[in-house]
Coordinates of C-alpha atoms in Angstrom, one line a residue:
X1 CA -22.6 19.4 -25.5
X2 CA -20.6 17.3 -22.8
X3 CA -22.7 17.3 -19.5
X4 CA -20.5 19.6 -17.3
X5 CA -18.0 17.8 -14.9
X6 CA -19.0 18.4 -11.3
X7 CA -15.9 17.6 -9.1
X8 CA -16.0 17.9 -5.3
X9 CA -14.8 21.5 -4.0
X10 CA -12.8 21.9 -0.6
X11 CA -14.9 22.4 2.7
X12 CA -18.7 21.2 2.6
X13 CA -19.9 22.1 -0.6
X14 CA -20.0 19.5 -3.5
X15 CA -23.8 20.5 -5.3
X16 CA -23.8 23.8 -7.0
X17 CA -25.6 25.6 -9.8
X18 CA -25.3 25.8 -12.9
X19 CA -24.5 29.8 -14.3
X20 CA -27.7 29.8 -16.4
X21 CA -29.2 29.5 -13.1
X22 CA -27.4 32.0 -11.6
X23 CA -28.7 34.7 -14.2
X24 CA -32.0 33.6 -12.9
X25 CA -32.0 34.9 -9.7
X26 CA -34.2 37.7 -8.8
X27 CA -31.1 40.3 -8.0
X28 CA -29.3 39.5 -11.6
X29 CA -32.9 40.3 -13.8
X30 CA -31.1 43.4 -15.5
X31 CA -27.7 40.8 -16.2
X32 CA -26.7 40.3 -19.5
X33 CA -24.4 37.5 -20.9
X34 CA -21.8 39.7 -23.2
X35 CA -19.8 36.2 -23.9
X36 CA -19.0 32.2 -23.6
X37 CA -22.8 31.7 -24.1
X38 CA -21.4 27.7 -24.6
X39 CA -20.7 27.9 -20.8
X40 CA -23.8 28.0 -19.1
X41 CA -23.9 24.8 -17.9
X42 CA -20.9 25.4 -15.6
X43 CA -20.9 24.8 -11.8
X44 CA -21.1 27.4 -9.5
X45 CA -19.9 26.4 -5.9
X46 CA -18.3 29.3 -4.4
X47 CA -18.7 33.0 -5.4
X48 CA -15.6 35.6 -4.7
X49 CA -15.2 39.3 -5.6
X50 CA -12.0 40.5 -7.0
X51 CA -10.5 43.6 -5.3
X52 CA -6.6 43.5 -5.8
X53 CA -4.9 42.7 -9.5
X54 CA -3.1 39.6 -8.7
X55 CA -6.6 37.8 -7.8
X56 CA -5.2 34.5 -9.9
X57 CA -3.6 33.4 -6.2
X58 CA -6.8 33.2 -4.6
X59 CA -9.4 32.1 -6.8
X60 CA -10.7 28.4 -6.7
X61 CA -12.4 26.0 -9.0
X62 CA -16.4 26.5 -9.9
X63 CA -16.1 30.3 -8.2
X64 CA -18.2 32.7 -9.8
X65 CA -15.8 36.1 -9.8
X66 CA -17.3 39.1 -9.5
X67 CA -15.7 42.5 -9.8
X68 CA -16.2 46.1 -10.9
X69 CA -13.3 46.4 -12.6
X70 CA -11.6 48.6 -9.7
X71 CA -8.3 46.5 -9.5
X72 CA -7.6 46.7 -13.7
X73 CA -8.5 50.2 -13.8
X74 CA -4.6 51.3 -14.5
X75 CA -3.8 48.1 -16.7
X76 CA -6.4 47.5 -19.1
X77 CA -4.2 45.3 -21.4
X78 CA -4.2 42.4 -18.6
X79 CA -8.1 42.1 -19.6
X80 CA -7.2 40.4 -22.6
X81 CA -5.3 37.6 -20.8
X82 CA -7.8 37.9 -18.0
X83 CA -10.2 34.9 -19.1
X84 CA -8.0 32.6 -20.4
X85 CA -6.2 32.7 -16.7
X86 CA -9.6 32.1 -15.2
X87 CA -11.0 29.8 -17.4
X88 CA -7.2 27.6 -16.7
X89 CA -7.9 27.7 -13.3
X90 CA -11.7 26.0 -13.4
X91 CA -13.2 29.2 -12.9
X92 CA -17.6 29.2 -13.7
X93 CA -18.2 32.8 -15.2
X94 CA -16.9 36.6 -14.3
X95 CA -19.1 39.1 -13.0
X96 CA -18.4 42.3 -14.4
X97 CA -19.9 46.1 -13.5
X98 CA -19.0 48.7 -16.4
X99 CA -18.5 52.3 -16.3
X100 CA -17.3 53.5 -13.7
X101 CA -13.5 51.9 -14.2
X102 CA -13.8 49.6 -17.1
X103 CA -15.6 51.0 -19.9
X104 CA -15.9 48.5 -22.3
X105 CA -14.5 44.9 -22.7
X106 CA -11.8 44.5 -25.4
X107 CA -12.6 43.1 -28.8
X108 CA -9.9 39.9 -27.6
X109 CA -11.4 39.0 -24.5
X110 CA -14.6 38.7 -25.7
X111 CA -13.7 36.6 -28.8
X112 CA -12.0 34.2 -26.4
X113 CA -14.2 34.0 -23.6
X114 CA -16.6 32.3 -26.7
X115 CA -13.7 30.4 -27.7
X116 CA -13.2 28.6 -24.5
X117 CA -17.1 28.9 -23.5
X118 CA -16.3 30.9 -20.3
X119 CA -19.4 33.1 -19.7
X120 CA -19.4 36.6 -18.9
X121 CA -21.8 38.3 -17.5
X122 CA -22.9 42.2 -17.4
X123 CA -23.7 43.4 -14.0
X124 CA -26.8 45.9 -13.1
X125 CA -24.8 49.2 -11.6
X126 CA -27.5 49.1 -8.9
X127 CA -26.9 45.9 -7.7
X128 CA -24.7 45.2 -4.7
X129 CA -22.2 42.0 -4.6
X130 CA -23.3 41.2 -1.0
X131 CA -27.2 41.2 -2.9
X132 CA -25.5 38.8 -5.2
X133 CA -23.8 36.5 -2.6
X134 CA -26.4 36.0 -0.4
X135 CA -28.8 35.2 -3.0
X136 CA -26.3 32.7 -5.0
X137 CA -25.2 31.3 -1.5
X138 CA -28.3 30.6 -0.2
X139 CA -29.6 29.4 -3.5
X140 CA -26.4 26.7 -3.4
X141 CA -26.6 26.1 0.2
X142 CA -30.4 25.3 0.1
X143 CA -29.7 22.8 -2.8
X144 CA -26.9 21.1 -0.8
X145 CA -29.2 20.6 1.9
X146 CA -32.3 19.6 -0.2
X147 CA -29.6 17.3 -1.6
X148 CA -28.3 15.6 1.8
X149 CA -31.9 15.0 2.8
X150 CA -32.8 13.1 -0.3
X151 CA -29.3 11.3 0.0
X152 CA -30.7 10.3 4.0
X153 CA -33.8 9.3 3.0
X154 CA -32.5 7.2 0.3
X155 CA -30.2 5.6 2.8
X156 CA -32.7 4.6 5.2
X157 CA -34.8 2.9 2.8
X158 CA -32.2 1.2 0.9
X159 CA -31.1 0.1 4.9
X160 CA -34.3 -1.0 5.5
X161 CA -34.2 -3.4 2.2
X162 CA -31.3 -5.1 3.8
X163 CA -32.8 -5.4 6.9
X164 CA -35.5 -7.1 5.6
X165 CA -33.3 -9.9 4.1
X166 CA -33.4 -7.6 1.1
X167 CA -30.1 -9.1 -1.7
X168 CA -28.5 -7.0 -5.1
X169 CA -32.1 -7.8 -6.5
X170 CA -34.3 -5.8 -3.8
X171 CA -31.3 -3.0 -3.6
X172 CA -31.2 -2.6 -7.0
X173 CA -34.8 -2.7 -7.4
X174 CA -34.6 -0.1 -4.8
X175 CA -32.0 2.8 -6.6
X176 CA -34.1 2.4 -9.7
X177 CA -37.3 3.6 -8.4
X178 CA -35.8 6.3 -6.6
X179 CA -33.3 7.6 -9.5
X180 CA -36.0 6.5 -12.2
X181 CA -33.1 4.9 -14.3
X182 CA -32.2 1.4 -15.3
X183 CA -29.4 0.0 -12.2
X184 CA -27.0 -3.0 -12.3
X185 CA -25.2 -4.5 -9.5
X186 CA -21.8 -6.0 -11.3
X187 CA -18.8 -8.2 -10.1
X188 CA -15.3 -7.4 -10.4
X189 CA -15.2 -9.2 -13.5
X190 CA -17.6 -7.2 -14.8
X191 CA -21.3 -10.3 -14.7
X192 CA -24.1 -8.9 -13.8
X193 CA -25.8 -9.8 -10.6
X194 CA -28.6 -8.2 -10.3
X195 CA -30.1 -5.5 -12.9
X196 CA -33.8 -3.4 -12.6
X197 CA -35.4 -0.7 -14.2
X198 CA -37.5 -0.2 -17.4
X199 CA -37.0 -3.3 -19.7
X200 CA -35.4 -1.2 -22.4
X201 CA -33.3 0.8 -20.4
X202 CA -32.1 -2.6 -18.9
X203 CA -31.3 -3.8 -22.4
X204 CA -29.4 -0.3 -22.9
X205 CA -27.5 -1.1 -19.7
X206 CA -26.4 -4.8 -20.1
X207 CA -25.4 -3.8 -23.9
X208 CA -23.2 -0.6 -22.3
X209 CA -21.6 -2.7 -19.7
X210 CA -20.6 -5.1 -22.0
X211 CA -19.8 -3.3 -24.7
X212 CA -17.7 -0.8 -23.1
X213 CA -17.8 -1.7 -19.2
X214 CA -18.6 -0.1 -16.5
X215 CA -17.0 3.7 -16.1
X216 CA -14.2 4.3 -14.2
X217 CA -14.0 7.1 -11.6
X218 CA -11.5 9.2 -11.8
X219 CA -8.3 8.8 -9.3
X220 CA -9.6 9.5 -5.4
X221 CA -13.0 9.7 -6.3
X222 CA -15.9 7.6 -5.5
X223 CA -18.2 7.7 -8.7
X224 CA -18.3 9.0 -11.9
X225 CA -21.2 9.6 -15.1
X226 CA -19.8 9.5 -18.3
X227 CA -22.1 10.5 -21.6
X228 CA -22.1 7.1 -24.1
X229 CA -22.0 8.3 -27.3
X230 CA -25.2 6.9 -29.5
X231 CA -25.5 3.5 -31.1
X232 CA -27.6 2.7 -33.0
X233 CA -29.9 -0.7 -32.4
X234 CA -30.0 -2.2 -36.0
X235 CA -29.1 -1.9 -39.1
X236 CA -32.8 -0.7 -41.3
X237 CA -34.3 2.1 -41.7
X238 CA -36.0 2.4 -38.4
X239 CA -33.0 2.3 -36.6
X240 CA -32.9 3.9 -33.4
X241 CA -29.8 5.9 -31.9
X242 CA -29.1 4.8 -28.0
X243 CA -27.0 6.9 -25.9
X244 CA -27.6 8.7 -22.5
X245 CA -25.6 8.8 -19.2
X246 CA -23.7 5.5 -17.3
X247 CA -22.8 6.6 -13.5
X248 CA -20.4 4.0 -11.7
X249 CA -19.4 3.6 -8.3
X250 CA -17.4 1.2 -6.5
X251 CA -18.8 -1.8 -3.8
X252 CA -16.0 -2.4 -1.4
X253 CA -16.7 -4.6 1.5
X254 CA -13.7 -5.9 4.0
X255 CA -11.0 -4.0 1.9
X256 CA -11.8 -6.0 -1.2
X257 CA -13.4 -4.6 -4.2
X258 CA -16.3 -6.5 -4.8
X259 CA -17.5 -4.8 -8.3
X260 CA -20.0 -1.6 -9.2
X261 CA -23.3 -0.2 -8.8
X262 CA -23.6 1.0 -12.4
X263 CA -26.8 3.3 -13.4
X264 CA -28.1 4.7 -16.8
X265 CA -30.2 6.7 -17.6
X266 CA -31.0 7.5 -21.4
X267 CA -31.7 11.3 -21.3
X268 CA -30.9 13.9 -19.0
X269 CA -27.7 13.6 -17.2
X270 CA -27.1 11.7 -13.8
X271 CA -26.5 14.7 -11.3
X272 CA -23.9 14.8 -8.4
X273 CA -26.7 13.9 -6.3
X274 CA -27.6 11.1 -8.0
X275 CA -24.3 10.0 -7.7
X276 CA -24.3 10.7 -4.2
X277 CA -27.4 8.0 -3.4
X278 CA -25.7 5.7 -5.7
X279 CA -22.9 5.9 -3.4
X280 CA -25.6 5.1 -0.6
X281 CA -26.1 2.5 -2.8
X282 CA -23.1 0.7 -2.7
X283 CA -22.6 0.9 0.8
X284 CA -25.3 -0.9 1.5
X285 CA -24.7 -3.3 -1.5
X286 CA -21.4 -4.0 0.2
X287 CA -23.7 -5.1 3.6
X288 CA -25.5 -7.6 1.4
X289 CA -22.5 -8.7 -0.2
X290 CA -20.7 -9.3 3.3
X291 CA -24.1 -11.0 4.6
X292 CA -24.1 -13.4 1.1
X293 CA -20.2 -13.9 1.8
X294 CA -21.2 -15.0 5.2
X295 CA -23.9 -17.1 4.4
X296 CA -21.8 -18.8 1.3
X297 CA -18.7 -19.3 4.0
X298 CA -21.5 -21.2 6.1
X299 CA -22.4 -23.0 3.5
X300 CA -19.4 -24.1 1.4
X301 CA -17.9 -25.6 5.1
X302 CA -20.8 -28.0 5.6
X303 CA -20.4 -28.9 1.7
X304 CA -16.5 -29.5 2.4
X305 CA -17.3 -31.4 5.5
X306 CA -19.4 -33.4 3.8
X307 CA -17.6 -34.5 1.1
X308 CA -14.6 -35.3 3.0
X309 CA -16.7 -38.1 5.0
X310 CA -18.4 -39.0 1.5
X311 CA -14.5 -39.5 0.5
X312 CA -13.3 -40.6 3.3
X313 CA -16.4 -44.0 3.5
X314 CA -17.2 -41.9 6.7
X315 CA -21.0 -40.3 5.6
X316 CA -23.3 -43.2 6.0
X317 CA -24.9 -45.5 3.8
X318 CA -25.4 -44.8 0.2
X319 CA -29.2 -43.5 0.4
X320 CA -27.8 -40.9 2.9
X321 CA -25.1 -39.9 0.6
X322 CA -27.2 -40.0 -2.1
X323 CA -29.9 -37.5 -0.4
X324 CA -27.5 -35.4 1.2
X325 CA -25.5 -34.8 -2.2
X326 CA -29.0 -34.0 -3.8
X327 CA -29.9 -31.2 -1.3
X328 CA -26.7 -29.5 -2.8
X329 CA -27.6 -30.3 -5.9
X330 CA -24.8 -32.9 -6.7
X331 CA -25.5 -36.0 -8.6
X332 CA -23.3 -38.9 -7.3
X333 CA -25.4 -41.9 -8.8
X334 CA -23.9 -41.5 -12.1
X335 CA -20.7 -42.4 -13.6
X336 CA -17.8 -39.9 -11.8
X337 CA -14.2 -39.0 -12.0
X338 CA -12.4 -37.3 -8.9
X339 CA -10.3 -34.8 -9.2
X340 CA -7.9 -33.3 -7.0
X341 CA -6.3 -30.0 -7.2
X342 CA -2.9 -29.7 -4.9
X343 CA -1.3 -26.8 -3.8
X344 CA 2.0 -26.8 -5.4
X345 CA 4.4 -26.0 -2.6
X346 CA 6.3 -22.8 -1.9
X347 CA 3.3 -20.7 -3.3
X348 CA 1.3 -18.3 -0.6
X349 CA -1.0 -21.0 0.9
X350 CA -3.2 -18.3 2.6
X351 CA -4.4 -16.3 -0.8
X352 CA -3.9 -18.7 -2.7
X353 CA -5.8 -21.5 -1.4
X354 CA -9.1 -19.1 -1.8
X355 CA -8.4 -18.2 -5.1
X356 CA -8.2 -22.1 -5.8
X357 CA -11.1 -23.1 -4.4
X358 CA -13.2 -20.0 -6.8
X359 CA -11.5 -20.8 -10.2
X360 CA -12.7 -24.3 -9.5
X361 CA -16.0 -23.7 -8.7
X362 CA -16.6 -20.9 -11.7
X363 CA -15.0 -24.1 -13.6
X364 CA -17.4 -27.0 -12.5
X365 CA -20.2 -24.5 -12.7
X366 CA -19.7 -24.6 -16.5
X367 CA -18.9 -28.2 -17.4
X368 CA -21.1 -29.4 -14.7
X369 CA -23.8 -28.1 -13.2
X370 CA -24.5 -31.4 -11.2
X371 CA -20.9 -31.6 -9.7
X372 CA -19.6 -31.8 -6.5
X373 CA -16.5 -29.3 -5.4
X374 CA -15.4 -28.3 -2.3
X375 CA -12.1 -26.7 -0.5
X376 CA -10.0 -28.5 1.8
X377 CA -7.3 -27.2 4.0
X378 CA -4.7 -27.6 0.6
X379 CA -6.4 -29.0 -2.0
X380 CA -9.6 -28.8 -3.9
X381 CA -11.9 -32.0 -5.1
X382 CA -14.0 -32.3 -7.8
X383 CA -16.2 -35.0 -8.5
X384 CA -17.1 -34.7 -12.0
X385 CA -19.6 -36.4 -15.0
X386 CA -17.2 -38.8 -16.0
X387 CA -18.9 -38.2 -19.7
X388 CA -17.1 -34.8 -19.1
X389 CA -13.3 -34.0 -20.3
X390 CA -11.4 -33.9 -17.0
X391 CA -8.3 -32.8 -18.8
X392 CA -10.1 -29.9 -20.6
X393 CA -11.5 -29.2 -16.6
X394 CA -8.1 -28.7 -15.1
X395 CA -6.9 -26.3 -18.1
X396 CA -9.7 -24.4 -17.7
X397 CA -9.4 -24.2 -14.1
X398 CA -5.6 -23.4 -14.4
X399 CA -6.0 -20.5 -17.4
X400 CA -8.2 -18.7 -14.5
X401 CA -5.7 -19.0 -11.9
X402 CA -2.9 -17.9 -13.7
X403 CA -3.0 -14.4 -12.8
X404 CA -2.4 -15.6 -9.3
X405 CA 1.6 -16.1 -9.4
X406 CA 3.7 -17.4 -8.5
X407 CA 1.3 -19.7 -6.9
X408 CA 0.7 -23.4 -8.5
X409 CA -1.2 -26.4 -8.5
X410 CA -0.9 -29.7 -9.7
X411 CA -4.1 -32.0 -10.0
X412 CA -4.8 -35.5 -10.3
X413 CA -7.7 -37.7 -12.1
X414 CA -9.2 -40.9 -11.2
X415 CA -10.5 -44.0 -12.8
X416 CA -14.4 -43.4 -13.9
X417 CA -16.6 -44.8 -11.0
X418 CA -20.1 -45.2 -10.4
X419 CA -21.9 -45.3 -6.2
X420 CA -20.9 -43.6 -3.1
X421 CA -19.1 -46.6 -1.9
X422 CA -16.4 -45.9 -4.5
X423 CA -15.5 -42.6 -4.4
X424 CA -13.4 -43.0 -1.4
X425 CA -11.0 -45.6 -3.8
X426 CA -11.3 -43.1 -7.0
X427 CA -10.3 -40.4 -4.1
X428 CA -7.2 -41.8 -3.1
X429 CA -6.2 -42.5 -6.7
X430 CA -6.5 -38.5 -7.7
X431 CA -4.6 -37.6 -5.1
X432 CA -1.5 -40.1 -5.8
X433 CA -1.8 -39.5 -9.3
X434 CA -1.6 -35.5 -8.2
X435 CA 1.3 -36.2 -6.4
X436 CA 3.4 -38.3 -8.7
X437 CA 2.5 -36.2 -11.1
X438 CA 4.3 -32.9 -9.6
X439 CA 7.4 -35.3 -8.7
X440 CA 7.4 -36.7 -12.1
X441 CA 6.6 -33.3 -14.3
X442 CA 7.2 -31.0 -11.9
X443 CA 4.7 -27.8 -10.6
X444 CA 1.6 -27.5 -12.2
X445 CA 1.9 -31.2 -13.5
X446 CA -1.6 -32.8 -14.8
X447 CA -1.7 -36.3 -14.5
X448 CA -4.0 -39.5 -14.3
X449 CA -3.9 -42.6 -12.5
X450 CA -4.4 -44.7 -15.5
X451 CA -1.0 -43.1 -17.2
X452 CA 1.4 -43.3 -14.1
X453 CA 2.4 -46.9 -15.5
X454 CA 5.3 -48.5 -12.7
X455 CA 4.7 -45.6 -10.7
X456 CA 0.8 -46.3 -10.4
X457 CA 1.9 -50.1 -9.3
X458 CA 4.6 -48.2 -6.5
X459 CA 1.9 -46.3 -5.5
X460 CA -0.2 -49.0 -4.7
X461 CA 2.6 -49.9 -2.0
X462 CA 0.7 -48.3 1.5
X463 CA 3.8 -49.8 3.6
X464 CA 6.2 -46.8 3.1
X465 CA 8.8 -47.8 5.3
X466 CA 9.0 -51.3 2.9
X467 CA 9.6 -48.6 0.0
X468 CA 12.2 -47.0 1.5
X469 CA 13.8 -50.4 2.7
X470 CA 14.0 -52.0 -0.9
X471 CA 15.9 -48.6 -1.4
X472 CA 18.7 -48.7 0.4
X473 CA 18.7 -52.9 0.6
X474 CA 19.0 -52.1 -3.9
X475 CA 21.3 -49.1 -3.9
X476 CA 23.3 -49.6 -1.0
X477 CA 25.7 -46.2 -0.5
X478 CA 23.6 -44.6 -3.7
X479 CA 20.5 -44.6 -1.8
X480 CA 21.7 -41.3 0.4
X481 CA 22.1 -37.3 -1.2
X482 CA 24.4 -36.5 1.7
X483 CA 27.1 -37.6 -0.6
X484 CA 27.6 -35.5 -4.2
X485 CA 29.9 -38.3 -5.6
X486 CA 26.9 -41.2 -5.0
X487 CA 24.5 -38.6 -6.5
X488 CA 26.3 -38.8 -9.5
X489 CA 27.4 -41.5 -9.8
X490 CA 23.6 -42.9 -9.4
X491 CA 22.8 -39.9 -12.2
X492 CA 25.4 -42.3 -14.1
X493 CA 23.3 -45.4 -13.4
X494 CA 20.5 -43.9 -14.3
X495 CA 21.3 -43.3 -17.9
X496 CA 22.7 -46.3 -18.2
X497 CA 19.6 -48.3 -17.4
X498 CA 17.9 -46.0 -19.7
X499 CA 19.8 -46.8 -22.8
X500 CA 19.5 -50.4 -22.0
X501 CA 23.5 -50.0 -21.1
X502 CA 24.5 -48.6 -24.0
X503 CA 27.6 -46.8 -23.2
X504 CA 28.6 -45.1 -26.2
X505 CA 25.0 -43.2 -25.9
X506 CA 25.3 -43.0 -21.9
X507 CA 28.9 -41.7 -22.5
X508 CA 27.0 -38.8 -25.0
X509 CA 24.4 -38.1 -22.8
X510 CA 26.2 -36.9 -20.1
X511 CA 29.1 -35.6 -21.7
X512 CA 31.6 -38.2 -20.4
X513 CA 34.9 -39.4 -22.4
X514 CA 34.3 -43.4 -23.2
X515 CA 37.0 -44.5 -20.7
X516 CA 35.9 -42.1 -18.0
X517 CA 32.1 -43.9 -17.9
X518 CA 34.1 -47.3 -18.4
X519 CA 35.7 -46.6 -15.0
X520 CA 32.5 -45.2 -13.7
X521 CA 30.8 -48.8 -14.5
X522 CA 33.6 -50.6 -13.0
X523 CA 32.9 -48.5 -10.0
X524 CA 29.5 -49.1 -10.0
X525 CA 29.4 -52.5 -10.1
X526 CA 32.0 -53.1 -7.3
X527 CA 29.2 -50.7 -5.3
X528 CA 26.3 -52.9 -6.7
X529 CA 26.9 -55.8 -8.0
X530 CA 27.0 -57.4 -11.5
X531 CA 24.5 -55.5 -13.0
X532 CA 25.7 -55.3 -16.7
X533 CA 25.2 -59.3 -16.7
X534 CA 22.2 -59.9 -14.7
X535 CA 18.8 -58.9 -15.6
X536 CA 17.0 -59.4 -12.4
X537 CA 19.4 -57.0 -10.7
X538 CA 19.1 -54.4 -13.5
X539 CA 15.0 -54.5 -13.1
X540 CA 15.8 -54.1 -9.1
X541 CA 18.2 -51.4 -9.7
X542 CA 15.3 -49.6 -12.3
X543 CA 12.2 -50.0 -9.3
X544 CA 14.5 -48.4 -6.9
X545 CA 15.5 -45.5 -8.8
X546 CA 11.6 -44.8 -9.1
X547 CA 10.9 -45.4 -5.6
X548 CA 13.5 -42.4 -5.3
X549 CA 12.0 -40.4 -7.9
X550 CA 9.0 -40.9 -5.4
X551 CA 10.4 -39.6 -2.4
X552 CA 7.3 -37.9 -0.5
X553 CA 4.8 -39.2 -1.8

């Protein structure tokens, strides 16, 4: 059977018993279960009595309804729709009192009160409903408050871990000895950070949570326990068939959802209350998280800072470097390629620029251990084994950011280098190579310095304003966008130059009639110059439409 599904009840009360307890009681001794015999393991919360027929409009969900059969007295035939009503409406179990109104149950409802697993139960004659209720009550009310202490207690000592510099590991540690289960702490993307409990419960757990993940709760709750259904553990003949109970709650810390606090437990089933520390749990789990977020904020800045003097020549001489790198675990004595990973523009910088800087560390972390990454305020740089595929880095490193849109990046590699004292040089090559790269393929454009070609040599060119010069000294009127006619008529040139001034193919390409782009060459060249007859002028022409192609870099 399913374990019973306790959901939280209006007002105060979210433990309850179950109506096989209920018949324990000392007042309900002489009780007898006439039907739903399936259904003792419902939830009683609430008790009510029924006194007027159209009860349906005030019942609630896990009441146990008691009644002596008064209000039905003149219509017995609604008794046989009488438990499928309640049962519709999350009802526990009906107390009924015969004899004196109701002599007997019909035939019907008793057949489907052990169809749907609704109990109902027989009441002594000489016992009184306010007997009942205070009993039941008090029985429910002193579990709820057994309950909250043990949920208090738990939450001071799981405090107290934290307090002690206590991580996932001691918290975890913590839930398990208290639940006596097997407890995971797990990421949003479903790792596991921290796991305790019994070594083959813990096996039980990692092989749920990755076999079927952790459990959702439903929508507006907190937590939920699920039953997995049994696996077995090999194929021979001594087999053995897993299953049990997985509870789940959510860590949230600072709005974000930060994974699950996932328990299991492989007999029994994980009660409210258990459900209820776990909660505990991941409140304080959330602390720790917020402390290690702190801590790695801390951390990743002095990282950042230094590598911008490493790249920059500004960190001191290479035995610092080398030391310094060391104590955070990077190796930059060994052959290296730089990497830079640019914001594409237009994206949102703020979210974004986060999200880059952790799909590039989860991406170093697996091609190399011994890297060096770090954030800056737009990019992100990578200093990688040069032994290492830089090009299967950055498509790695994209694929995880892709679920980030519309924000892009575009990334740049350097020549291999070896030594502190040359990482400043391979630097400044990935990020021109980045950025000649997006202007030459566009957003999200890979590229490598070797492989710019003419634009490499441009690049090279730190005098800007001599760039720009050249332009407009070469192109003369063609050199501004204000005007649409020079833009196109510069698209013209363009294609012309590329087909080595063949018009017929320059006419095809951009869908021009022969003698139209024989008027547009005459024009040209009176802008120009004789370019059709003089190489040097054409190769002139050629560098300045790349400096243009260029612009911003």
């Amino acid at each position: 059977m399913e374990p019973p599904v306790r959901l939280a009840s209006t007002g105060t009360i979210i433990h309850g018993v179950s109506v096989g307890e209920v018949l324990g009681v000392s007042t309900l001794a002489g009780a007898r279960l006439l039907a739903g015999e399936s259904g003792l393991g419902r939830i009683v919360q609430r008790l009510n009595v029924m006194e007027v027929p159209d009860i349906l409009a005030w019942v609630k969900p896990h009441e146990l309804l008691l009644t002596t059969g008064y209000p039905l007295r003149n219509t017995p035939q609604s008794l046989g729709r009488l438990v499928a009503d309640l049962d519709e409406r999350g009802l526990a179990a009906l107390g009924i009192k015969l004899g004196r109104y109701v002599d007997e149950l019909p035939e019907e409802m008793i057949e489907q009160a052990d169809r749907l697993g609704f109990p109902l139960i027989l009441l002594p004659n000489d016992v009184g409903f306010d007997d009942i209720l205070n009993q039941v009550l008090t029985d429910i009310l002193n579990r709820q408050a057994a309950a909250l202490v043990r949920a208090e207690e738990a939450h001071r000592a799981l405090v107290q871990v934290v307090l002690a510099g206590g991580g996932l590991d001691e918290v975890t540690a913590e839930v398990a000895l208290l639940l006596d289960v097997s407890v995971a702490a797990v990421d949003g993307g479903g790792r596991i950070l921290a796991v305790a409990g019994p070594p083959d419960q813990v096996a039980s757990l990692r092989e749920s949570i990755v076999r079927e993940g952790p459990p959702l709760p439903p929508a507006g709750a907190t937590g939920s326990a699920v039953r997995l259904p049994p696996t077995s553990t090999s194929a021979g003949p001594g087999a053995r068939a897993r299953g049990g109970t997985m509870a789940s709650v959510p860590v949230i810390a600072g709005g974000h959802h930060h994974g699950r606090i996932v328990a299991y437990s492989p007999a029994g089933v994980i009660q409210d209350s258990d459900l209820s520390i776990l909660e505990r749990a991941a409140t304080v789990a959330a602390l720790a998280v917020t402390r290690q977020e702190a801590v790695n904020a801390v951390e990743s800045k002095y990282r950042a800072d230094f590598l911008r003097d490493v790249l920059t020549g500004r960190a001191g001489s290479a035995e610092r470097v080398t030391a310094r790198a060391r104590a955070f675990g990077w190796d930059l004595e060994r052959p290296v390629t730089v990497l830079v990973a640019e914001l594409d523009p237009e994206g949102d910088e703020r979210t974004a620029q986060d999200r880059l800087v952790t799909c590039w560390t989860a991406t170093m972390r697996r091609h190399d251990q011994r890297g060096a990454v770090a954030g800056f305020s737009h990019e992100v740089v990578a200093v990688l084994d040069a032994a290492v595929d830089a090009d299967r880095v950055a498509k790695d490193a994209a694929a995880a950011f892709a679920d980030v849109p519309p924000a892009t990046f575009s990334t740049g590699t350097s020549r291999p280098c070896q030594g502190a004292e040359t990482l400043p040089e391979a630097y400044s090559q990935a990020l021109k190579a980045a950025r000649v790269g997006r202007q030459l393929h566009g957003r999200g454009a890979v590229a490598h310095f070797d492989q710019l070609g003419v634009y490499r040599l441009l690049s090279l060119v730190n005098d800007t304003e001599e760039l720009h010069a050249f332009v407009r000294e070469t192109l003369g009127p063609l050199a501004a966008d204000a005007d649409a006619e020079n833009a196109d008529l510069r698209r013209t040139l363009q294609v012309l130059l590329e087909t080595n001034l063949n018009v017929a193919e320059t006419a095809r390409r951009l869908h021009f009639h022969y003698n139209t782009l024989r008027y547009r060459i005459g024009k040209l060249e009176r802008l120009l110059g004789n370019f059709t007859d003089d190489p040097h002028l054409r190769l002139n022409l050629t560098l300045a439409l790349h400096v243009l192609r260029m612009r911003g870099i």
